[in-house]
Amino acid sequence: MQALYNMINMKIQIINGPNLNLLGKREPGIYGSSSFDDYLPQLRHQYPSVQIDYFQSNVEGELINKMQEVGFDYDGIVLNAGAYTHTSVALQDCIRSLKCPVIEVHISNVHKREEFRHKSLISCACLGVICGFGLDSYRLAVEGLLAVK
Ligand code: DQA
């Protein structure tokens, strides 16, 4: 265990917002049939020197609390804010307040979907945006954070 801790040189927090606890069950034609709990070990396995922590909440304020908790200490946040992406000034303000970069992620290509999903209130505060690659969007976001470290 000690050897593993010595290897870790980066800390990334993944945060999933509302309804993303239902991945695997929720609209599988759009979001796929894998749960996040099944996907996460594969992602961690690919980055043994990165500590990848995971948090999910359906509650907007809890997403903000988690970002404030890690955002001055971690190397980056991968945020899928779900539907709050399209509505939340509070999330935008929070992202702007943090020290670490935040990557906005979406599983689906929101620009191919309903018009209300084309507008993000958080993109302008994020380092970058990745969408449309299924769960692989999360890996691509981790790659982005590694690239800017
Ligand atoms: C989503 C896209 C959002 O528009 C939607 O509300 C979600 C999931 C995605 O990952 O594709 O909950 O963020």
Tab-separated table of N, CA and C and ligand atoms in Angstrom:
chain	number	residue	atom	x	y	z
A	1	MET	N	0.838	-1.205	0.000
A	1	MET	CA	0.000	0.000	0.000
A	1	MET	C	0.869	1.249	0.000
A	2	GLN	N	1.929	1.235	0.836
A	2	GLN	CA	2.822	2.388	0.903
A	2	GLN	C	3.438	2.671	-0.468
A	3	ALA	N	3.836	1.586	-1.182
A	3	ALA	CA	4.455	1.744	-2.497
A	3	ALA	C	3.490	2.422	-3.450
A	4	LEU	N	2.217	2.063	-3.372
A	4	LEU	CA	1.203	2.645	-4.257
A	4	LEU	C	1.060	4.140	-3.972
A	5	TYR	N	1.018	4.502	-2.680
A	5	TYR	CA	0.870	5.918	-2.330
A	5	TYR	C	2.058	6.729	-2.838
A	6	ASN	N	3.257	6.109	-2.802
A	6	ASN	CA	4.441	6.825	-3.260
A	6	ASN	C	4.357	7.125	-4.751
A	7	MET	N	3.663	6.254	-5.494
A	7	MET	CA	3.567	6.411	-6.945
A	7	MET	C	2.590	7.515	-7.332
A	8	ILE	N	1.612	7.781	-6.459
A	8	ILE	CA	0.544	8.699	-6.848
A	8	ILE	C	1.056	10.132	-6.915
A	9	ASN	N	0.895	10.742	-8.102
A	9	ASN	CA	1.432	12.099	-8.258
A	9	ASN	C	0.368	13.103	-8.678
A	10	MET	N	-0.890	12.675	-8.676
A	10	MET	CA	-1.941	13.596	-9.105
A	10	MET	C	-3.268	13.185	-8.475
A	11	LYS	N	-4.080	14.176	-8.123
A	11	LYS	CA	-5.399	13.865	-7.539
A	11	LYS	C	-6.483	14.522	-8.388
A	12	ILE	N	-7.396	13.686	-8.867
A	12	ILE	CA	-8.503	14.184	-9.690
A	12	ILE	C	-9.817	13.763	-9.039
A	13	GLN	N	-10.750	14.695	-9.010
A	13	GLN	CA	-12.094	14.421	-8.471
A	13	GLN	C	-13.087	14.358	-9.630
A	14	ILE	N	-13.771	13.240	-9.761
A	14	ILE	CA	-14.885	13.164	-10.715
A	14	ILE	C	-16.166	13.459	-9.937
A	15	ILE	N	-16.997	14.338	-10.505
A	15	ILE	CA	-18.273	14.680	-9.869
A	15	ILE	C	-19.389	14.478	-10.886
A	16	ASN	N	-20.337	13.668	-10.527
A	16	ASN	CA	-21.521	13.459	-11.360
A	16	ASN	C	-22.742	14.073	-10.689
A	17	GLY	N	-23.536	14.775	-11.487
A	17	GLY	CA	-24.723	15.434	-10.974
A	17	GLY	C	-25.984	14.585	-11.096
A	18	PRO	N	-27.128	15.258	-11.153
A	18	PRO	CA	-28.421	14.575	-11.019
A	18	PRO	C	-28.681	13.508	-12.072
A	19	ASN	N	-29.234	12.420	-11.589
A	19	ASN	CA	-29.691	11.270	-12.385
A	19	ASN	C	-28.553	10.420	-12.936
A	20	LEU	N	-27.323	10.834	-12.695
A	20	LEU	CA	-26.207	10.040	-13.207
A	20	LEU	C	-25.905	8.841	-12.308
A	21	ASN	N	-26.569	8.791	-11.151
A	21	ASN	CA	-26.540	7.553	-10.349
A	21	ASN	C	-27.315	6.439	-11.050
A	22	LEU	N	-28.099	6.793	-12.055
A	22	LEU	CA	-28.917	5.789	-12.749
A	22	LEU	C	-28.265	5.284	-14.038
A	23	LEU	N	-26.994	5.639	-14.245
A	23	LEU	CA	-26.335	5.160	-15.474
A	23	LEU	C	-26.410	3.638	-15.545
A	24	GLY	N	-26.705	3.147	-16.728
A	24	GLY	CA	-26.890	1.699	-16.906
A	24	GLY	C	-28.362	1.342	-16.970
A	25	LYS	N	-29.172	2.108	-16.223
A	25	LYS	CA	-30.629	1.874	-16.208
A	25	LYS	C	-31.350	2.979	-16.970
A	26	ARG	N	-30.760	4.170	-16.941
A	26	ARG	CA	-31.433	5.371	-17.449
A	26	ARG	C	-31.193	5.513	-18.954
A	27	GLU	N	-32.262	5.547	-19.741
A	27	GLU	CA	-32.178	5.778	-21.190
A	27	GLU	C	-30.904	5.167	-21.798
A	28	PRO	N	-30.775	3.843	-21.769
A	28	PRO	CA	-29.521	3.219	-22.224
A	28	PRO	C	-29.179	3.513	-23.685
A	29	GLY	N	-30.200	3.834	-24.490
A	29	GLY	CA	-29.936	4.194	-25.891
A	29	GLY	C	-29.116	5.479	-26.004
A	30	ILE	N	-29.198	6.319	-24.981
A	30	ILE	CA	-28.437	7.584	-24.973
A	30	ILE	C	-27.183	7.458	-24.108
A	31	TYR	N	-27.347	6.860	-22.924
A	31	TYR	CA	-26.253	6.889	-21.946
A	31	TYR	C	-25.509	5.566	-21.791
A	32	GLY	N	-25.917	4.535	-22.552
A	32	GLY	CA	-25.217	3.247	-22.483
A	32	GLY	C	-25.752	2.342	-21.394
A	33	SER	N	-25.229	1.134	-21.341
A	33	SER	CA	-25.770	0.127	-20.414
A	33	SER	C	-24.844	-0.161	-19.235
A	34	SER	N	-23.746	0.601	-19.130
A	34	SER	CA	-22.815	0.375	-18.020
A	34	SER	C	-23.104	1.358	-16.881
A	35	SER	N	-23.070	0.848	-15.666
A	35	SER	CA	-23.196	1.758	-14.518
A	35	SER	C	-21.850	2.453	-14.301
A	36	PHE	N	-21.851	3.570	-13.559
A	36	PHE	CA	-20.576	4.251	-13.313
A	36	PHE	C	-19.696	3.408	-12.391
A	37	ASP	N	-20.333	2.672	-11.494
A	37	ASP	CA	-19.567	1.808	-10.582
A	37	ASP	C	-18.819	0.723	-11.344
A	38	ASP	N	-19.387	0.268	-12.467
A	38	ASP	CA	-18.684	-0.731	-13.289
A	38	ASP	C	-17.556	-0.093	-14.089
A	39	TYR	N	-17.774	1.145	-14.507
A	39	TYR	CA	-16.785	1.830	-15.360
A	39	TYR	C	-15.575	2.324	-14.562
A	40	LEU	N	-15.823	2.820	-13.349
A	40	LEU	CA	-14.772	3.505	-12.585
A	40	LEU	C	-13.508	2.657	-12.347
A	41	PRO	N	-13.631	1.376	-11.980
A	41	PRO	CA	-12.412	0.591	-11.776
A	41	PRO	C	-11.559	0.479	-13.046
A	42	GLN	N	-12.222	0.410	-14.206
A	42	GLN	CA	-11.464	0.349	-15.472
A	42	GLN	C	-10.673	1.632	-15.670
A	43	LEU	N	-11.336	2.766	-15.364
A	43	LEU	CA	-10.665	4.062	-15.521
A	43	LEU	C	-9.476	4.153	-14.563
A	44	ARG	N	-9.698	3.768	-13.306
A	44	ARG	CA	-8.609	3.856	-12.319
A	44	ARG	C	-7.434	2.968	-12.725
A	45	HIS	N	-7.766	1.805	-13.285
A	45	HIS	CA	-6.737	0.841	-13.706
A	45	HIS	C	-5.820	1.456	-14.776
A	46	GLN	N	-6.394	2.309	-15.624
A	46	GLN	CA	-5.620	2.912	-16.714
A	46	GLN	C	-4.675	4.006	-16.223
A	47	TYR	N	-4.934	4.521	-14.996
A	47	TYR	CA	-4.112	5.624	-14.468
A	47	TYR	C	-3.658	5.301	-13.047
A	48	PRO	N	-2.742	4.323	-12.922
A	48	PRO	CA	-2.350	3.898	-11.575
A	48	PRO	C	-1.662	4.989	-10.765
A	49	SER	N	-1.095	5.991	-11.434
A	49	SER	CA	-0.408	7.036	-10.666
A	49	SER	C	-1.318	8.237	-10.370
A	50	VAL	N	-2.589	8.103	-10.720
A	50	VAL	CA	-3.535	9.181	-10.441
A	50	VAL	C	-4.556	8.710	-9.402
A	51	GLN	N	-4.718	9.480	-8.365
A	51	GLN	CA	-5.800	9.195	-7.408
A	51	GLN	C	-7.085	9.776	-7.993
A	52	ILE	N	-8.023	8.875	-8.321
A	52	ILE	CA	-9.284	9.339	-8.922
A	52	ILE	C	-10.396	9.103	-7.909
A	53	ASP	N	-10.901	10.192	-7.342
A	53	ASP	CA	-11.993	10.104	-6.374
A	53	ASP	C	-13.316	10.369	-7.086
A	54	TYR	N	-14.372	9.797	-6.514
A	54	TYR	CA	-15.676	9.898	-7.184
A	54	TYR	C	-16.757	10.367	-6.219
A	55	PHE	N	-17.592	11.284	-6.704
A	55	PHE	CA	-18.725	11.774	-5.904
A	55	PHE	C	-19.910	11.970	-6.835
A	56	GLN	N	-21.091	11.566	-6.384
A	56	GLN	CA	-22.317	11.821	-7.148
A	56	GLN	C	-23.367	12.367	-6.203
A	57	SER	N	-24.129	13.360	-6.696
A	57	SER	CA	-25.280	13.831	-5.930
A	57	SER	C	-26.344	14.340	-6.883
A	58	ASN	N	-27.575	14.202	-6.441
A	58	ASN	CA	-28.700	14.772	-7.183
A	58	ASN	C	-29.017	16.196	-6.721
A	59	VAL	N	-28.247	16.680	-5.751
A	59	VAL	CA	-28.547	17.954	-5.086
A	59	VAL	C	-27.503	19.003	-5.488
A	60	GLU	N	-27.966	20.099	-6.055
A	60	GLU	CA	-27.069	21.139	-6.588
A	60	GLU	C	-26.061	21.630	-5.532
A	61	GLY	N	-26.555	21.946	-4.339
A	61	GLY	CA	-25.675	22.474	-3.291
A	61	GLY	C	-24.610	21.477	-2.852
A	62	GLU	N	-24.923	20.193	-2.934
A	62	GLU	CA	-23.916	19.184	-2.555
A	62	GLU	C	-22.799	19.114	-3.597
A	63	LEU	N	-23.137	19.373	-4.852
A	63	LEU	CA	-22.094	19.423	-5.898
A	63	LEU	C	-21.164	20.600	-5.614
A	64	ILE	N	-21.763	21.720	-5.224
A	64	ILE	CA	-20.974	22.918	-4.900
A	64	ILE	C	-20.100	22.666	-3.670
A	65	ASN	N	-20.683	22.057	-2.646
A	65	ASN	CA	-19.888	21.760	-1.436
A	65	ASN	C	-18.682	20.892	-1.780
A	66	LYS	N	-18.882	19.879	-2.617
A	66	LYS	CA	-17.773	18.975	-2.970
A	66	LYS	C	-16.715	19.730	-3.771
A	67	MET	N	-17.147	20.573	-4.705
A	67	MET	CA	-16.164	21.315	-5.502
A	67	MET	C	-15.355	22.268	-4.632
A	68	GLN	N	-16.026	22.925	-3.674
A	68	GLN	CA	-15.298	23.828	-2.768
A	68	GLN	C	-14.325	23.060	-1.878
A	69	GLU	N	-14.726	21.830	-1.524
A	69	GLU	CA	-13.881	21.003	-0.636
A	69	GLU	C	-12.555	20.623	-1.319
A	70	VAL	N	-12.637	20.254	-2.613
A	70	VAL	CA	-11.430	19.717	-3.278
A	70	VAL	C	-10.737	20.744	-4.185
A	71	GLY	N	-11.446	21.816	-4.525
A	71	GLY	CA	-11.011	22.684	-5.621
A	71	GLY	C	-9.799	23.548	-5.346
A	72	PHE	N	-9.292	23.535	-4.068
A	72	PHE	CA	-8.086	24.307	-3.763
A	72	PHE	C	-6.905	23.389	-3.495
A	73	ASP	N	-7.144	22.090	-3.653
A	73	ASP	CA	-6.145	21.113	-3.234
A	73	ASP	C	-5.867	20.102	-4.349
A	74	TYR	N	-6.906	19.706	-5.078
A	74	TYR	CA	-6.744	18.691	-6.120
A	74	TYR	C	-6.166	19.317	-7.391
A	75	ASP	N	-5.731	18.430	-8.303
A	75	ASP	CA	-5.146	18.901	-9.570
A	75	ASP	C	-6.207	19.182	-10.623
A	76	GLY	N	-7.403	18.700	-10.401
A	76	GLY	CA	-8.460	18.979	-11.367
A	76	GLY	C	-9.757	18.285	-10.999
A	77	ILE	N	-10.828	18.798	-11.588
A	77	ILE	CA	-12.165	18.220	-11.386
A	77	ILE	C	-12.740	17.893	-12.754
A	78	VAL	N	-13.306	16.698	-12.873
A	78	VAL	CA	-14.058	16.290	-14.062
A	78	VAL	C	-15.525	16.338	-13.661
A	79	LEU	N	-16.262	17.259	-14.263
A	79	LEU	CA	-17.631	17.516	-13.809
A	79	LEU	C	-18.651	17.213	-14.900
A	80	ASN	N	-19.519	16.252	-14.613
A	80	ASN	CA	-20.725	16.095	-15.429
A	80	ASN	C	-21.872	16.596	-14.560
A	81	ALA	N	-22.296	17.811	-14.817
A	81	ALA	CA	-23.316	18.441	-13.970
A	81	ALA	C	-24.731	18.040	-14.378
A	82	GLY	N	-24.844	17.119	-15.358
A	82	GLY	CA	-26.178	16.689	-15.792
A	82	GLY	C	-26.993	17.903	-16.210
A	83	ALA	N	-28.279	17.901	-15.868
A	83	ALA	CA	-29.173	18.977	-16.304
A	83	ALA	C	-28.829	20.334	-15.678
A	84	TYR	N	-28.097	20.332	-14.534
A	84	TYR	CA	-27.694	21.626	-13.950
A	84	TYR	C	-26.759	22.399	-14.876
A	85	THR	N	-26.118	21.673	-15.806
A	85	THR	CA	-25.280	22.326	-16.817
A	85	THR	C	-26.029	23.471	-17.488
A	86	HIS	N	-27.313	23.225	-17.735
A	86	HIS	CA	-28.090	24.144	-18.566
A	86	HIS	C	-28.829	25.208	-17.756
A	87	THR	N	-28.689	25.134	-16.427
A	87	THR	CA	-29.509	26.014	-15.581
A	87	THR	C	-28.751	26.750	-14.475
A	88	SER	N	-27.540	26.298	-14.131
A	88	SER	CA	-27.011	26.710	-12.824
A	88	SER	C	-25.957	27.819	-12.865
A	89	VAL	N	-26.378	29.015	-12.514
A	89	VAL	CA	-25.449	30.122	-12.302
A	89	VAL	C	-24.576	29.826	-11.075
A	90	ALA	N	-25.157	29.153	-10.089
A	90	ALA	CA	-24.414	28.845	-8.853
A	90	ALA	C	-23.212	27.939	-9.151
A	91	LEU	N	-23.392	26.979	-10.051
A	91	LEU	CA	-22.247	26.115	-10.414
A	91	LEU	C	-21.190	26.922	-11.164
A	92	GLN	N	-21.644	27.790	-12.057
A	92	GLN	CA	-20.668	28.636	-12.783
A	92	GLN	C	-19.850	29.478	-11.796
A	93	ASP	N	-20.531	30.120	-10.848
A	93	ASP	CA	-19.828	30.955	-9.861
A	93	ASP	C	-18.838	30.127	-9.060
A	94	CYS	N	-19.263	28.914	-8.692
A	94	CYS	CA	-18.392	28.029	-7.907
A	94	CYS	C	-17.132	27.691	-8.696
A	95	ILE	N	-17.319	27.286	-9.959
A	95	ILE	CA	-16.162	26.894	-10.792
A	95	ILE	C	-15.190	28.067	-10.906
A	96	ARG	N	-15.736	29.260	-11.084
A	96	ARG	CA	-14.875	30.452	-11.198
A	96	ARG	C	-14.073	30.710	-9.928
A	97	SER	N	-14.594	30.259	-8.796
A	97	SER	CA	-13.942	30.541	-7.503
A	97	SER	C	-12.775	29.613	-7.198
A	98	LEU	N	-12.684	28.501	-7.907
A	98	LEU	CA	-11.732	27.454	-7.519
A	98	LEU	C	-10.341	27.722	-8.068
A	99	LYS	N	-9.365	27.037	-7.462
A	99	LYS	CA	-7.986	27.158	-7.930
A	99	LYS	C	-7.712	26.140	-9.039
A	100	CYS	N	-8.309	24.973	-8.936
A	100	CYS	CA	-7.970	23.907	-9.893
A	100	CYS	C	-8.854	23.981	-11.145
A	101	PRO	N	-8.336	23.463	-12.269
A	101	PRO	CA	-9.136	23.461	-13.497
A	101	PRO	C	-10.295	22.478	-13.418
A	102	VAL	N	-11.375	22.835	-14.093
A	102	VAL	CA	-12.550	21.959	-14.170
A	102	VAL	C	-12.816	21.646	-15.647
A	103	ILE	N	-13.019	20.370	-15.944
A	103	ILE	CA	-13.385	19.958	-17.301
A	103	ILE	C	-14.860	19.568	-17.272
A	104	GLU	N	-15.636	20.185	-18.128
A	104	GLU	CA	-17.058	19.834	-18.275
A	104	GLU	C	-17.166	18.611	-19.188
A	105	VAL	N	-17.933	17.650	-18.735
A	105	VAL	CA	-18.065	16.387	-19.476
A	105	VAL	C	-19.533	16.056	-19.682
A	106	HIS	N	-19.830	15.521	-20.856
A	106	HIS	CA	-21.142	14.923	-21.104
A	106	HIS	C	-20.955	13.598	-21.831
A	107	ILE	N	-21.763	12.658	-21.461
A	107	ILE	CA	-21.708	11.339	-22.089
A	107	ILE	C	-22.257	11.435	-23.514
A	108	SER	N	-23.377	12.099	-23.635
A	108	SER	CA	-24.007	12.257	-24.952
A	108	SER	C	-23.476	13.525	-25.632
A	109	ASN	N	-23.667	13.587	-26.938
A	109	ASN	CA	-23.353	14.819	-27.665
A	109	ASN	C	-24.554	15.748	-27.520
A	110	VAL	N	-24.458	16.652	-26.552
A	110	VAL	CA	-25.600	17.516	-26.226
A	110	VAL	C	-26.011	18.395	-27.419
A	111	HIS	N	-25.092	18.637	-28.333
A	111	HIS	CA	-25.388	19.501	-29.491
A	111	HIS	C	-26.203	18.794	-30.571
A	112	LYS	N	-26.300	17.465	-30.459
A	112	LYS	CA	-27.147	16.705	-31.389
A	112	LYS	C	-28.530	16.494	-30.813
A	113	ARG	N	-28.766	17.011	-29.620
A	113	ARG	CA	-30.022	16.735	-28.910
A	113	ARG	C	-30.914	17.982	-28.859
A	114	GLU	N	-31.868	17.996	-27.951
A	114	GLU	CA	-32.824	19.110	-27.877
A	114	GLU	C	-32.079	20.449	-27.729
A	115	GLU	N	-32.723	21.501	-28.214
A	115	GLU	CA	-32.067	22.808	-28.205
A	115	GLU	C	-31.706	23.299	-26.796
A	116	PHE	N	-32.538	22.965	-25.813
A	116	PHE	CA	-32.229	23.467	-24.464
A	116	PHE	C	-30.925	22.876	-23.917
A	117	ARG	N	-30.455	21.777	-24.535
A	117	ARG	CA	-29.175	21.200	-24.076
A	117	ARG	C	-27.979	21.837	-24.787
A	118	HIS	N	-28.227	22.698	-25.765
A	118	HIS	CA	-27.108	23.297	-26.502
A	118	HIS	C	-26.432	24.398	-25.694
A	119	LYS	N	-27.160	24.942	-24.731
A	119	LYS	CA	-26.618	26.034	-23.920
A	119	LYS	C	-26.076	25.477	-22.602
A	120	SER	N	-24.823	25.806	-22.328
A	120	SER	CA	-24.234	25.451	-21.035
A	120	SER	C	-23.921	26.725	-20.282
A	121	LEU	N	-24.341	26.770	-19.015
A	121	LEU	CA	-24.006	27.931	-18.176
A	121	LEU	C	-22.663	27.763	-17.491
A	122	ILE	N	-22.040	26.593	-17.675
A	122	ILE	CA	-20.765	26.371	-16.977
A	122	ILE	C	-19.548	26.344	-17.901
A	123	SER	N	-19.763	26.131	-19.216
A	123	SER	CA	-18.610	26.023	-20.140
A	123	SER	C	-17.669	27.212	-20.039
A	124	CYS	N	-18.239	28.413	-19.896
A	124	CYS	CA	-17.419	29.635	-19.902
A	124	CYS	C	-16.479	29.694	-18.700
A	125	ALA	N	-16.749	28.894	-17.671
A	125	ALA	CA	-15.895	28.899	-16.481
A	125	ALA	C	-14.940	27.709	-16.452
A	126	CYS	N	-15.118	26.783	-17.405
A	126	CYS	CA	-14.317	25.547	-17.404
A	126	CYS	C	-13.091	25.675	-18.295
A	127	LEU	N	-12.109	24.835	-18.023
A	127	LEU	CA	-10.917	24.820	-18.880
A	127	LEU	C	-11.272	24.273	-20.260
A	128	GLY	N	-12.112	23.265	-20.308
A	128	GLY	CA	-12.499	22.664	-21.577
A	128	GLY	C	-13.763	21.857	-21.433
A	129	VAL	N	-14.253	21.396	-22.573
A	129	VAL	CA	-15.517	20.651	-22.614
A	129	VAL	C	-15.324	19.412	-23.476
A	130	ILE	N	-15.812	18.270	-22.984
A	130	ILE	CA	-15.772	17.035	-23.772
A	130	ILE	C	-17.165	16.435	-23.746
A	131	CYS	N	-17.695	16.134	-24.915
A	131	CYS	CA	-19.013	15.512	-24.938
A	131	CYS	C	-19.157	14.578	-26.124
A	132	GLY	N	-19.994	13.563	-25.935
A	132	GLY	CA	-20.379	12.726	-27.068
A	132	GLY	C	-19.608	11.432	-27.220
A	133	PHE	N	-18.727	11.117	-26.295
A	133	PHE	CA	-17.909	9.901	-26.425
A	133	PHE	C	-18.344	8.800	-25.470
A	134	GLY	N	-19.572	8.872	-25.007
A	134	GLY	CA	-20.023	7.878	-24.037
A	134	GLY	C	-19.214	8.006	-22.757
A	135	LEU	N	-19.034	6.924	-22.031
A	135	LEU	CA	-18.270	7.000	-20.777
A	135	LEU	C	-16.804	7.346	-21.030
A	136	ASP	N	-16.350	7.107	-22.263
A	136	ASP	CA	-14.971	7.467	-22.592
A	136	ASP	C	-14.736	8.980	-22.478
A	137	SER	N	-15.801	9.770	-22.448
A	137	SER	CA	-15.647	11.220	-22.233
A	137	SER	C	-14.881	11.495	-20.931
A	138	TYR	N	-15.103	10.654	-19.914
A	138	TYR	CA	-14.421	10.868	-18.622
A	138	TYR	C	-12.913	10.630	-18.769
A	139	ARG	N	-12.547	9.569	-19.502
A	139	ARG	CA	-11.112	9.286	-19.712
A	139	ARG	C	-10.457	10.435	-20.488
A	140	LEU	N	-11.158	10.914	-21.501
A	140	LEU	CA	-10.598	12.009	-22.296
A	140	LEU	C	-10.412	13.263	-21.446
A	141	ALA	N	-11.303	13.470	-20.497
A	141	ALA	CA	-11.154	14.611	-19.582
A	141	ALA	C	-9.939	14.419	-18.675
A	142	VAL	N	-9.737	13.200	-18.184
A	142	VAL	CA	-8.540	12.917	-17.367
A	142	VAL	C	-7.291	13.193	-18.199
A	143	GLU	N	-7.296	12.738	-19.464
A	143	GLU	CA	-6.155	13.008	-20.359
A	143	GLU	C	-5.907	14.508	-20.474
A	144	GLY	N	-7.002	15.264	-20.595
A	144	GLY	CA	-6.863	16.724	-20.702
A	144	GLY	C	-6.200	17.305	-19.472
A	145	LEU	N	-6.581	16.816	-18.288
A	145	LEU	CA	-5.984	17.328	-17.052
A	145	LEU	C	-4.511	16.928	-16.946
A	146	LEU	N	-4.194	15.713	-17.387
A	146	LEU	CA	-2.785	15.271	-17.374
A	146	LEU	C	-1.965	16.166	-18.301
A	147	ALA	N	-2.539	16.530	-19.423
A	147	ALA	CA	-1.823	17.318	-20.426
A	147	ALA	C	-1.488	18.725	-19.934
A	148	VAL	N	-2.326	19.270	-19.053
A	148	VAL	CA	-2.075	20.645	-18.592
A	148	VAL	C	-1.355	20.711	-17.252
A	149	LYS	N	-1.101	19.549	-16.650
A	149	LYS	CA	-0.458	19.533	-15.309
A	149	LYS	C	0.929	20.156	-15.379
B	1	DQA	C1	-25.672	14.819	-19.755
B	1	DQA	C2	-26.442	15.691	-20.746
B	1	DQA	C3	-27.440	16.570	-20.017
B	1	DQA	O1	-28.156	17.366	-20.959
B	1	DQA	C4	-28.423	15.722	-19.256
B	1	DQA	O2	-29.330	16.526	-18.531
B	1	DQA	C5	-27.774	14.713	-18.379
B	1	DQA	C6	-26.600	14.006	-18.880
B	1	DQA	C7	-24.723	13.840	-20.472
B	1	DQA	O3	-23.851	13.311	-19.800
B	1	DQA	O4	-24.860	13.587	-21.675
B	1	DQA	O5	-28.234	14.423	-17.295
B	1	DQA	O6	-24.875	15.665	-18.941
